[in-house]
GROMACS .gro file of N, CA and C in nm:
model
  537
    1MET      N    1   0.084  -0.117   0.000
    1MET     CA    2   0.000   0.000   0.000
    1MET      C    3   0.089   0.124   0.000
    2SER      N    4   0.061   0.220  -0.089
    2SER     CA    5   0.142   0.341  -0.098
    2SER      C    6   0.114   0.433   0.020
    3GLY      N    7   0.199   0.534   0.037
    3GLY     CA    8   0.183   0.629   0.146
    3GLY      C    9   0.050   0.704   0.137
    4LYS      N   10   0.010   0.741   0.016
    4LYS     CA   11  -0.118   0.811  -0.005
    4LYS      C   12  -0.234   0.721   0.032
    5GLU      N   13  -0.228   0.594  -0.009
    5GLU     CA   14  -0.336   0.499   0.023
    5GLU      C   15  -0.346   0.478   0.174
    6GLN      N   16  -0.230   0.472   0.243
    6GLN     CA   17  -0.231   0.456   0.389
    6GLN      C   18  -0.293   0.579   0.455
    7SER      N   19  -0.256   0.698   0.407
    7SER     CA   20  -0.313   0.821   0.463
    7SER      C   21  -0.463   0.827   0.440
    8ASP      N   22  -0.507   0.789   0.320
    8ASP     CA   23  -0.650   0.788   0.289
    8ASP      C   24  -0.724   0.691   0.379
    9GLU      N   25  -0.665   0.574   0.404
    9GLU     CA   26  -0.729   0.475   0.491
    9GLU      C   27  -0.737   0.527   0.634
   10LYS      N   28  -0.631   0.593   0.681
   10LYS     CA   29  -0.633   0.650   0.816
   10LYS      C   30  -0.740   0.758   0.827
   11LEU      N   31  -0.754   0.839   0.723
   11LEU     CA   32  -0.856   0.943   0.723
   11LEU      C   33  -0.996   0.882   0.728
   12ARG      N   34  -1.017   0.774   0.654
   12ARG     CA   35  -1.148   0.706   0.658
   12ARG      C   36  -1.177   0.651   0.798
   13ILE      N   37  -1.075   0.597   0.863
   13ILE     CA   38  -1.092   0.545   1.000
   13ILE      C   39  -1.131   0.660   1.094
   14ILE      N   40  -1.063   0.772   1.083
   14ILE     CA   41  -1.089   0.887   1.169
   14ILE      C   42  -1.230   0.942   1.146
   15LEU      N   43  -1.272   0.951   1.021
   15LEU     CA   44  -1.401   1.012   0.991
   15LEU      C   45  -1.519   0.920   1.019
   16ARG      N   46  -1.494   0.792   1.044
   16ARG     CA   47  -1.604   0.702   1.082
   16ARG      C   48  -1.654   0.731   1.223
   17ASP      N   49  -1.575   0.805   1.300
   17ASP     CA   50  -1.615   0.840   1.436
   17ASP      C   51  -1.558   0.978   1.467
   18MET      N   52  -1.646   1.077   1.474
   18MET     CA   53  -1.599   1.216   1.488
   18MET      C   54  -1.521   1.241   1.617
   19ARG      N   55  -1.531   1.150   1.714
   19ARG     CA   56  -1.454   1.166   1.838
   19ARG      C   57  -1.304   1.160   1.809
   20TYR      N   58  -1.264   1.081   1.710
   20TYR     CA   59  -1.122   1.072   1.674
   20TYR      C   60  -1.071   1.209   1.629
   21LEU      N   61  -1.146   1.270   1.539
   21LEU     CA   62  -1.107   1.401   1.487
   21LEU      C   63  -1.111   1.507   1.597
   22THR      N   64  -1.210   1.498   1.685
   22THR     CA   65  -1.221   1.591   1.797
   22THR      C   66  -1.096   1.584   1.885
   23ILE      N   67  -1.051   1.463   1.916
   23ILE     CA   68  -0.932   1.445   2.000
   23ILE      C   69  -0.807   1.493   1.928
   24LEU      N   70  -0.795   1.463   1.799
   24LEU     CA   71  -0.679   1.511   1.723
   24LEU      C   72  -0.676   1.664   1.721
   25LYS      N   73  -0.791   1.726   1.698
   25LYS     CA   74  -0.796   1.873   1.695
   25LYS      C   75  -0.763   1.930   1.833
   26HIS      N   76  -0.809   1.865   1.938
   26HIS     CA   77  -0.776   1.911   2.073
   26HIS      C   78  -0.624   1.905   2.096
   27LEU      N   79  -0.561   1.794   2.056
   27LEU     CA   80  -0.416   1.782   2.074
   27LEU      C   81  -0.341   1.884   1.990
   28LYS      N   82  -0.397   1.922   1.877
   28LYS     CA   83  -0.336   2.027   1.794
   28LYS      C   84  -0.335   2.159   1.872
   29LEU      N   85  -0.447   2.189   1.939
   29LEU     CA   86  -0.457   2.312   2.018
   29LEU      C   87  -0.371   2.306   2.144
   30ALA      N   88  -0.379   2.194   2.215
   30ALA     CA   89  -0.311   2.180   2.344
   30ALA      C   90  -0.162   2.154   2.329
   31ASN      N   91  -0.123   2.098   2.218
   31ASN     CA   92   0.014   2.055   2.189
   31ASN      C   93   0.046   1.925   2.262
   32VAL      N   94   0.027   1.922   2.394
   32VAL     CA   95   0.051   1.803   2.476
   32VAL      C   96  -0.061   1.798   2.579
   33ASP      N   97  -0.121   1.681   2.598
   33ASP     CA   98  -0.227   1.670   2.699
   33ASP      C   99  -0.246   1.525   2.739
   34TYR      N  100  -0.323   1.504   2.847
   34TYR     CA  101  -0.349   1.370   2.899
   34TYR      C  102  -0.500   1.344   2.899
   35GLY      N  103  -0.537   1.217   2.916
   35GLY     CA  104  -0.674   1.172   2.900
   35GLY      C  105  -0.779   1.250   2.976
   36LYS      N  106  -0.759   1.271   3.106
   36LYS     CA  107  -0.862   1.338   3.187
   36LYS      C  108  -0.882   1.483   3.142
   37SER      N  109  -0.774   1.549   3.108
   37SER     CA  110  -0.784   1.686   3.059
   37SER      C  111  -0.855   1.690   2.923
   38ILE      N  112  -0.826   1.592   2.838
   38ILE     CA  113  -0.895   1.583   2.709
   38ILE      C  114  -1.044   1.563   2.733
   39MET      N  115  -1.078   1.479   2.831
   39MET     CA  116  -1.218   1.455   2.866
   39MET      C  117  -1.286   1.585   2.907
   40LEU      N  118  -1.222   1.662   2.992
   40LEU     CA  119  -1.282   1.787   3.040
   40LEU      C  120  -1.303   1.887   2.928
   41ASN      N  121  -1.214   1.887   2.830
   41ASN     CA  122  -1.223   1.982   2.719
   41ASN      C  123  -1.314   1.937   2.606
   42THR      N  124  -1.327   1.806   2.586
   42THR     CA  125  -1.406   1.756   2.473
   42THR      C  126  -1.541   1.699   2.513
   43LYS      N  127  -1.560   1.673   2.643
   43LYS     CA  128  -1.684   1.612   2.696
   43LYS      C  129  -1.704   1.468   2.650
   44ILE      N  130  -1.599   1.404   2.602
   44ILE     CA  131  -1.603   1.262   2.565
   44ILE      C  132  -1.568   1.183   2.691
   45PRO      N  133  -1.643   1.077   2.725
   45PRO     CA  134  -1.613   0.998   2.845
   45PRO      C  135  -1.470   0.944   2.845
   46LEU      N  136  -1.410   0.941   2.964
   46LEU     CA  137  -1.269   0.902   2.979
   46LEU      C  138  -1.239   0.764   2.924
   47ASP      N  139  -1.326   0.664   2.950
   47ASP     CA  140  -1.298   0.529   2.900
   47ASP      C  141  -1.293   0.527   2.747
   48GLU      N  142  -1.377   0.608   2.682
   48GLU     CA  143  -1.374   0.616   2.536
   48GLU      C  144  -1.248   0.686   2.489
   49ILE      N  145  -1.207   0.791   2.559
   49ILE     CA  146  -1.085   0.864   2.523
   49ILE      C  147  -0.964   0.772   2.529
   50ILE      N  148  -0.955   0.691   2.634
   50ILE     CA  149  -0.841   0.600   2.649
   50ILE      C  150  -0.834   0.503   2.531
   51LYS      N  151  -0.948   0.446   2.492
   51LYS     CA  152  -0.951   0.354   2.377
   51LYS      C  153  -0.911   0.426   2.249
   52ILE      N  154  -0.964   0.546   2.229
   52ILE     CA  155  -0.934   0.621   2.107
   52ILE      C  156  -0.787   0.663   2.104
   53LEU      N  157  -0.732   0.704   2.218
   53LEU     CA  158  -0.590   0.739   2.222
   53LEU      C  159  -0.504   0.620   2.183
   54ASP      N  160  -0.538   0.501   2.233
   54ASP     CA  161  -0.464   0.379   2.195
   54ASP      C  162  -0.474   0.355   2.045
   55GLU      N  163  -0.594   0.370   1.990
   55GLU     CA  164  -0.612   0.346   1.846
   55GLU      C  165  -0.538   0.450   1.763
   56LEU      N  166  -0.543   0.576   1.805
   56LEU     CA  167  -0.471   0.681   1.733
   56LEU      C  168  -0.320   0.660   1.742
   57GLU      N  169  -0.274   0.610   1.856
   57GLU     CA  170  -0.131   0.578   1.871
   57GLU      C  171  -0.093   0.463   1.778
   58ASN      N  172  -0.177   0.360   1.771
   58ASN     CA  173  -0.151   0.247   1.680
   58ASN      C  174  -0.151   0.290   1.534
   59LEU      N  175  -0.231   0.391   1.501
   59LEU     CA  176  -0.234   0.443   1.364
   59LEU      C  177  -0.112   0.530   1.333
   60GLY      N  178  -0.037   0.567   1.438
   60GLY     CA  179   0.081   0.650   1.419
   60GLY      C  180   0.049   0.799   1.411
   61LEU      N  181  -0.071   0.839   1.457
   61LEU     CA  182  -0.111   0.979   1.448
   61LEU      C  183  -0.081   1.058   1.575
   62ILE      N  184  -0.064   0.986   1.687
   62ILE     CA  185  -0.022   1.050   1.812
   62ILE      C  186   0.087   0.965   1.875
   63GLU      N  187   0.158   1.024   1.971
   63GLU     CA  188   0.262   0.951   2.042
   63GLU      C  189   0.263   0.994   2.188
   64ARG      N  190   0.317   0.906   2.271
   64ARG     CA  191   0.332   0.938   2.414
   64ARG      C  192   0.450   1.032   2.430
   65VAL      N  193   0.438   1.120   2.528
   65VAL     CA  194   0.544   1.215   2.558
   65VAL      C  195   0.625   1.159   2.674
   66HIS      N  196   0.755   1.145   2.653
   66HIS     CA  197   0.842   1.087   2.755
   66HIS      C  198   0.910   1.197   2.835
   67GLY      N  199   0.958   1.162   2.951
   67GLY     CA  200   1.025   1.258   3.039
   67GLY      C  201   0.947   1.275   3.168
   68ALA      N  202   1.012   1.334   3.268
   68ALA     CA  203   0.951   1.346   3.400
   68ALA      C  204   0.872   1.476   3.419
   69THR      N  205   0.908   1.580   3.344
   69THR     CA  206   0.840   1.708   3.360
   69THR      C  207   0.798   1.765   3.225
   70LEU      N  208   0.703   1.857   3.233
   70LEU     CA  209   0.656   1.928   3.114
   70LEU      C  210   0.662   2.077   3.142
   71LYS      N  211   0.705   2.154   3.046
   71LYS     CA  212   0.701   2.300   3.056
   71LYS      C  213   0.567   2.346   3.000
   72ASN      N  214   0.514   2.459   3.051
   72ASN     CA  215   0.387   2.505   2.998
   72ASN      C  216   0.400   2.560   2.857
   73THR      N  217   0.523   2.577   2.808
   73THR     CA  218   0.540   2.613   2.668
   73THR      C  219   0.507   2.494   2.579
   74GLU      N  220   0.523   2.372   2.633
   74GLU     CA  221   0.486   2.250   2.560
   74GLU      C  222   0.338   2.221   2.575
   75ALA      N  223   0.291   2.218   2.699
   75ALA     CA  224   0.151   2.186   2.728
   75ALA      C  225   0.077   2.318   2.746
   76LYS      N  226   0.014   2.365   2.640
   76LYS     CA  227  -0.044   2.500   2.637
   76LYS      C  228  -0.157   2.521   2.736
   77PHE      N  229  -0.224   2.415   2.781
   77PHE     CA  230  -0.335   2.431   2.875
   77PHE      C  231  -0.289   2.427   3.020
   78LYS      N  232  -0.160   2.405   3.044
   78LYS     CA  233  -0.107   2.401   3.180
   78LYS      C  234  -0.084   2.543   3.229
   79LEU      N  235  -0.120   2.569   3.355
   79LEU     CA  236  -0.108   2.704   3.410
   79LEU      C  237   0.028   2.730   3.473
   80SER      N  238   0.084   2.633   3.543
   80SER     CA  239   0.214   2.655   3.607
   80SER      C  240   0.326   2.640   3.504
   81SER      N  241   0.441   2.699   3.537
   81SER     CA  242   0.551   2.701   3.439
   81SER      C  243   0.611   2.563   3.414
   82GLU      N  244   0.606   2.477   3.514
   82GLU     CA  245   0.660   2.342   3.497
   82GLU      C  246   0.574   2.244   3.577
   83VAL      N  247   0.544   2.131   3.516
   83VAL     CA  248   0.456   2.032   3.579
   83VAL      C  249   0.527   1.898   3.583
   84HIS      N  250   0.527   1.833   3.700
   84HIS     CA  251   0.576   1.695   3.708
   84HIS      C  252   0.465   1.605   3.657
   85LYS      N  253   0.501   1.517   3.568
   85LYS     CA  254   0.401   1.433   3.502
   85LYS      C  255   0.352   1.323   3.595
   86HIS      N  256   0.220   1.321   3.612
   86HIS     CA  257   0.155   1.214   3.689
   86HIS      C  258   0.060   1.135   3.600
   87HIS      N  259   0.057   1.167   3.474
   87HIS     CA  260  -0.034   1.105   3.378
   87HIS      C  261   0.047   1.066   3.255
   88THR      N  262  -0.018   0.993   3.165
   88THR     CA  263   0.043   0.965   3.034
   88THR      C  264  -0.001   1.077   2.941
   89TYR      N  265   0.097   1.151   2.892
   89TYR     CA  266   0.069   1.263   2.803
   89TYR      C  267   0.088   1.220   2.657
   90TYR      N  268   0.012   1.284   2.569
   90TYR     CA  269   0.016   1.254   2.426
   90TYR      C  270   0.032   1.382   2.347
   91ARG      N  271   0.088   1.367   2.227
   91ARG     CA  272   0.096   1.478   2.131
   91ARG      C  273   0.080   1.420   1.992
   92LEU      N  274   0.051   1.506   1.897
   92LEU     CA  275   0.042   1.463   1.758
   92LEU      C  276   0.179   1.422   1.708
   93THR      N  277   0.183   1.320   1.626
   93THR     CA  278   0.307   1.288   1.555
   93THR      C  279   0.315   1.382   1.435
   94ARG      N  280   0.424   1.376   1.367
   94ARG     CA  281   0.438   1.457   1.246
   94ARG      C  282   0.329   1.421   1.145
   95GLU      N  283   0.301   1.290   1.134
   95GLU     CA  284   0.197   1.244   1.042
   95GLU      C  285   0.059   1.295   1.084
   96GLY      N  286   0.029   1.292   1.214
   96GLY     CA  287  -0.098   1.342   1.265
   96GLY      C  288  -0.114   1.491   1.240
   97ASP      N  289  -0.007   1.566   1.264
   97ASP     CA  290  -0.009   1.710   1.239
   97ASP      C  291  -0.029   1.738   1.090
   98HIS      N  292   0.041   1.664   1.007
   98HIS     CA  293   0.030   1.679   0.862
   98HIS      C  294  -0.113   1.651   0.816
   99LEU      N  295  -0.173   1.545   0.867
   99LEU     CA  296  -0.310   1.509   0.828
   99LEU      C  297  -0.406   1.623   0.863
  100LEU      N  298  -0.395   1.678   0.983
  100LEU     CA  299  -0.485   1.788   1.023
  100LEU      C  300  -0.459   1.915   0.943
  101ARG      N  301  -0.333   1.942   0.915
  101ARG     CA  302  -0.298   2.065   0.845
  101ARG      C  303  -0.357   2.069   0.704
  102TYR      N  304  -0.360   1.954   0.639
  102TYR     CA  305  -0.407   1.951   0.501
  102TYR      C  306  -0.551   1.905   0.486
  103LEU      N  307  -0.618   1.886   0.599
  103LEU     CA  308  -0.757   1.843   0.597
  103LEU      C  309  -0.845   1.965   0.571
  104ASP      N  310  -0.906   1.970   0.454
  104ASP     CA  311  -0.995   2.081   0.422
  104ASP      C  312  -1.134   2.027   0.391
  105ASP      N  313  -1.229   2.117   0.368
  105ASP     CA  314  -1.367   2.076   0.343
  105ASP      C  315  -1.378   1.984   0.222
  106LYS      N  316  -1.303   2.013   0.118
  106LYS     CA  317  -1.309   1.931  -0.003
  106LYS      C  318  -1.264   1.787   0.027
  107MET      N  319  -1.155   1.773   0.103
  107MET     CA  320  -1.104   1.641   0.138
  107MET      C  321  -1.203   1.568   0.230
  108LEU      N  322  -1.263   1.641   0.324
  108LEU     CA  323  -1.363   1.581   0.414
  108LEU      C  324  -1.480   1.527   0.334
  109ILE      N  325  -1.535   1.609   0.247
  109ILE     CA  326  -1.651   1.569   0.167
  109ILE      C  327  -1.616   1.449   0.079
  110HIS      N  328  -1.501   1.454   0.014
  110HIS     CA  329  -1.459   1.343  -0.072
  110HIS      C  330  -1.447   1.213   0.008
  111THR      N  331  -1.389   1.221   0.127
  111THR     CA  332  -1.372   1.100   0.209
  111THR      C  333  -1.505   1.048   0.260
  112TYR      N  334  -1.594   1.139   0.303
  112TYR     CA  335  -1.727   1.094   0.346
  112TYR      C  336  -1.800   1.024   0.231
  113ILE      N  337  -1.787   1.079   0.111
  113ILE     CA  338  -1.850   1.016  -0.007
  113ILE      C  339  -1.793   0.877  -0.028
  114GLU      N  340  -1.661   0.862  -0.015
  114GLU     CA  341  -1.598   0.731  -0.031
  114GLU      C  342  -1.650   0.631   0.073
  115ILE      N  343  -1.672   0.679   0.195
  115ILE     CA  344  -1.717   0.590   0.303
  115ILE      C  345  -1.859   0.540   0.279
  116ILE      N  346  -1.949   0.629   0.235
  116ILE     CA  347  -2.091   0.590   0.226
  116ILE      C  348  -2.139   0.565   0.084
  117ARG      N  349  -2.052   0.577  -0.014
  117ARG     CA  350  -2.091   0.566  -0.155
  117ARG      C  351  -2.174   0.441  -0.185
  118ASN      N  352  -2.136   0.327  -0.134
  118ASN     CA  353  -2.205   0.201  -0.165
  118ASN      C  354  -2.299   0.157  -0.054
  119ASP      N  355  -2.330   0.245   0.037
  119ASP     CA  356  -2.418   0.214   0.150
  119ASP      C  357  -2.555   0.277   0.124
  120ASN      N  358  -2.641   0.201   0.057
  120ASN     CA  359  -2.771   0.256   0.017
  120ASN      C  360  -2.855   0.302   0.135
  121LEU      N  361  -2.853   0.227   0.244
  121LEU     CA  362  -2.932   0.266   0.360
  121LEU      C  363  -2.884   0.400   0.416
  122ALA      N  364  -2.754   0.417   0.429
  122ALA     CA  365  -2.699   0.544   0.479
  122ALA      C  366  -2.736   0.658   0.385
  123LEU      N  367  -2.723   0.635   0.255
  123LEU     CA  368  -2.757   0.739   0.158
  123LEU      C  369  -2.904   0.776   0.165
  124ASN      N  370  -2.991   0.675   0.178
  124ASN     CA  371  -3.135   0.702   0.188
  124ASN      C  372  -3.169   0.780   0.315
  125ILE      N  373  -3.109   0.741   0.426
  125ILE     CA  374  -3.135   0.811   0.552
  125ILE      C  375  -3.089   0.956   0.543
  126LEU      N  376  -2.971   0.979   0.486
  126LEU     CA  377  -2.920   1.116   0.472
  126LEU      C  378  -3.009   1.199   0.380
  127LYS      N  379  -3.056   1.138   0.273
  127LYS     CA  380  -3.147   1.208   0.179
  127LYS      C  381  -3.276   1.246   0.251
  128LEU      N  382  -3.332   1.150   0.324
  128LEU     CA  383  -3.455   1.177   0.399
  128LEU      C  384  -3.433   1.283   0.507
  129ALA      N  385  -3.320   1.276   0.576
  129ALA     CA  386  -3.289   1.374   0.681
  129ALA      C  387  -3.283   1.514   0.622
  130ASP      N  388  -3.226   1.525   0.503
  130ASP     CA  389  -3.217   1.654   0.436
  130ASP      C  390  -3.356   1.705   0.397
  131GLU      N  391  -3.441   1.615   0.347
  131GLU     CA  392  -3.576   1.653   0.304
  131GLU      C  393  -3.667   1.684   0.423
  132LEU      N  394  -3.659   1.602   0.527
  132LEU     CA  395  -3.750   1.615   0.641
  132LEU      C  396  -3.700   1.718   0.743
  133ASN      N  397  -3.574   1.749   0.740
  133ASN     CA  398  -3.503   1.837   0.833
  133ASN      C  399  -3.489   1.777   0.972
  134ALA      N  400  -3.587   1.706   1.021
  134ALA     CA  401  -3.574   1.638   1.151
  134ALA      C  402  -3.686   1.536   1.163
  135ASP      N  403  -3.653   1.420   1.211
  135ASP     CA  404  -3.756   1.320   1.235
  135ASP      C  405  -3.704   1.208   1.323
  136HIS      N  406  -3.791   1.116   1.357
  136HIS     CA  407  -3.765   1.006   1.449
  136HIS      C  408  -3.714   0.885   1.371
  137ALA      N  409  -3.637   0.801   1.436
  137ALA     CA  410  -3.581   0.681   1.372
  137ALA      C  411  -3.689   0.592   1.312
  138LEU      N  412  -3.804   0.584   1.378
  138LEU     CA  413  -3.914   0.501   1.328
  138LEU      C  414  -3.963   0.552   1.192
  139THR      N  415  -3.964   0.683   1.174
  139THR     CA  416  -4.004   0.740   1.045
  139THR      C  417  -3.905   0.698   0.937
  140TYR      N  418  -3.776   0.703   0.969
  140TYR     CA  419  -3.674   0.661   0.871
  140TYR      C  420  -3.692   0.513   0.837
  141ALA      N  421  -3.724   0.432   0.936
  141ALA     CA  422  -3.746   0.289   0.912
  141ALA      C  423  -3.864   0.269   0.816
  142LYS      N  424  -3.973   0.339   0.840
  142LYS     CA  425  -4.091   0.325   0.754
  142LYS      C  426  -4.063   0.373   0.612
  143LEU      N  427  -3.997   0.487   0.599
  143LEU     CA  428  -3.973   0.545   0.467
  143LEU      C  429  -3.867   0.468   0.387
  144THR      N  430  -3.778   0.398   0.455
  144THR     CA  431  -3.678   0.317   0.384
  144THR      C  432  -3.722   0.172   0.369
  145HIS      N  433  -3.840   0.141   0.425
  145HIS     CA  434  -3.895   0.004   0.420
  145HIS      C  435  -3.801  -0.097   0.485
  146LYS      N  436  -3.741  -0.053   0.597
  146LYS     CA  437  -3.651  -0.140   0.674
  146LYS      C  438  -3.705  -0.150   0.816
  147ARG      N  439  -3.659  -0.253   0.885
  147ARG     CA  440  -3.697  -0.269   1.026
  147ARG      C  441  -3.621  -0.167   1.111
  148LEU      N  442  -3.682  -0.126   1.220
  148LEU     CA  443  -3.619  -0.032   1.311
  148LEU      C  444  -3.485  -0.085   1.360
  149GLU      N  445  -3.476  -0.217   1.379
  149GLU     CA  446  -3.352  -0.281   1.426
  149GLU      C  447  -3.239  -0.266   1.324
  150GLU      N  448  -3.273  -0.248   1.197
  150GLU     CA  449  -3.172  -0.226   1.092
  150GLU      C  450  -3.134  -0.079   1.084
  151VAL      N  451  -3.234   0.007   1.098
  151VAL     CA  452  -3.214   0.150   1.078
  151VAL      C  453  -3.141   0.214   1.197
  152THR      N  454  -3.174   0.173   1.318
  152THR     CA  455  -3.116   0.236   1.437
  152THR      C  456  -2.962   0.229   1.440
  153PRO      N  457  -2.899   0.112   1.416
  153PRO     CA  458  -2.751   0.111   1.416
  153PRO      C  459  -2.691   0.198   1.305
  154LYS      N  460  -2.760   0.205   1.192
  154LYS     CA  461  -2.710   0.288   1.081
  154LYS      C  462  -2.717   0.436   1.119
  155ILE      N  463  -2.828   0.475   1.184
  155ILE     CA  464  -2.841   0.613   1.230
  155ILE      C  465  -2.732   0.643   1.334
  156GLU      N  466  -2.709   0.551   1.426
  156GLU     CA  467  -2.604   0.570   1.527
  156GLU      C  468  -2.467   0.586   1.461
  157GLU      N  469  -2.442   0.509   1.356
  157GLU     CA  470  -2.316   0.520   1.282
  157GLU      C  471  -2.304   0.658   1.218
  158LEU      N  472  -2.413   0.706   1.157
  158LEU     CA  473  -2.411   0.838   1.092
  158LEU      C  474  -2.395   0.950   1.195
  159VAL      N  475  -2.450   0.932   1.314
  159VAL     CA  476  -2.431   1.030   1.422
  159VAL      C  477  -2.284   1.030   1.466
  160ARG      N  478  -2.225   0.910   1.483
  160ARG     CA  479  -2.082   0.900   1.521
  160ARG      C  480  -1.994   0.968   1.418
  161MET      N  481  -2.032   0.955   1.291
  161MET     CA  482  -1.954   1.015   1.184
  161MET      C  483  -1.971   1.167   1.179
  162GLY      N  484  -2.075   1.217   1.245
  162GLY     CA  485  -2.101   1.360   1.243
  162GLY      C  486  -2.189   1.403   1.128
  163LEU      N  487  -2.249   1.308   1.055
  163LEU     CA  488  -2.334   1.341   0.942
  163LEU      C  489  -2.479   1.365   0.983
  164LEU      N  490  -2.520   1.312   1.096
  164LEU     CA  491  -2.651   1.337   1.155
  164LEU      C  492  -2.628   1.380   1.299
  165GLU      N  493  -2.721   1.456   1.352
  165GLU     CA  494  -2.713   1.492   1.493
  165GLU      C  495  -2.852   1.493   1.553
  166GLU      N  496  -2.857   1.474   1.685
  166GLU     CA  497  -2.985   1.482   1.754
  166GLU      C  498  -3.028   1.627   1.757
  167LYS      N  499  -3.152   1.650   1.718
  167LYS     CA  500  -3.204   1.787   1.719
  167LYS      C  501  -3.244   1.827   1.859
  168ASN      N  502  -3.300   1.732   1.933
  168ASN     CA  503  -3.348   1.759   2.067
  168ASN      C  504  -3.304   1.643   2.155
  169SER      N  505  -3.225   1.671   2.256
  169SER     CA  506  -3.171   1.563   2.339
  169SER      C  507  -3.278   1.489   2.418
  170ASN      N  508  -3.397   1.545   2.431
  170ASN     CA  509  -3.505   1.478   2.503
  170ASN      C  510  -3.582   1.380   2.416
  171SER      N  511  -3.554   1.380   2.287
  171SER     CA  512  -3.625   1.289   2.197
  171SER      C  513  -3.526   1.229   2.099
  172SER      N  514  -3.577   1.145   2.011
  172SER     CA  515  -3.490   1.080   1.913
  172SER      C  516  -3.501   1.147   1.777
  173PHE      N  517  -3.521   1.276   1.773
  173PHE     CA  518  -3.530   1.346   1.646
  173PHE      C  519  -3.390   1.373   1.593
  174LEU      N  520  -3.373   1.352   1.464
  174LEU     CA  521  -3.242   1.365   1.402
  174LEU      C  522  -3.249   1.464   1.289
  175LYS      N  523  -3.139   1.535   1.266
  175LYS     CA  524  -3.131   1.624   1.151
  175LYS      C  525  -2.993   1.613   1.090
  176MET      N  526  -2.984   1.656   0.968
  176MET     CA  527  -2.859   1.652   0.894
  176MET      C  528  -2.766   1.759   0.950
  177THR      N  529  -2.638   1.730   0.961
  177THR     CA  530  -2.542   1.831   1.004
  177THR      C  531  -2.486   1.900   0.882
  178SER      N  532  -2.428   2.016   0.903
  178SER     CA  533  -2.360   2.082   0.792
  178SER      C  534  -2.212   2.052   0.808
  179ILE      N  535  -2.155   1.992   0.707
  179ILE     CA  536  -2.014   1.949   0.713
  179ILE      C  537  -1.923   2.069   0.712
   0.00000   0.00000   0.00000
């Protein structure tokens, strides 16, 4: 697999779950940070952050920061001038930084299209979400002629990807997001 194909595959993995991109963007801002601090800034549960950090590290997009202390010039969200490390800190690798730097709307849209191009159910749900502006999962099931048990996981996948969002947290109404 060529370098471009590997980068494209990593981008597809990241865009399948918007939490990955959220954490990468946070590390870009923070420069260096640890799980609990990432949780406080992104509102993603800590157990999910730990799993995602491991996966991003395995992809080569982030790395652990070694050493006993951190200067606040390195860790931008730290208030004191020097901090003794009591956590595992992470930062973007060169590849992770490069991926974020060149990630633009055109590349995002192209990659999302690649991900869902052959997924008729996802395409139908997105089309309906755009037309209806907001509706319940049961409506999507009826309009796509699928069982609710089939439609619900697909909707959850589209929400994770950031292509759909809950309109009202008290109900199951969904609407299309603007990329």
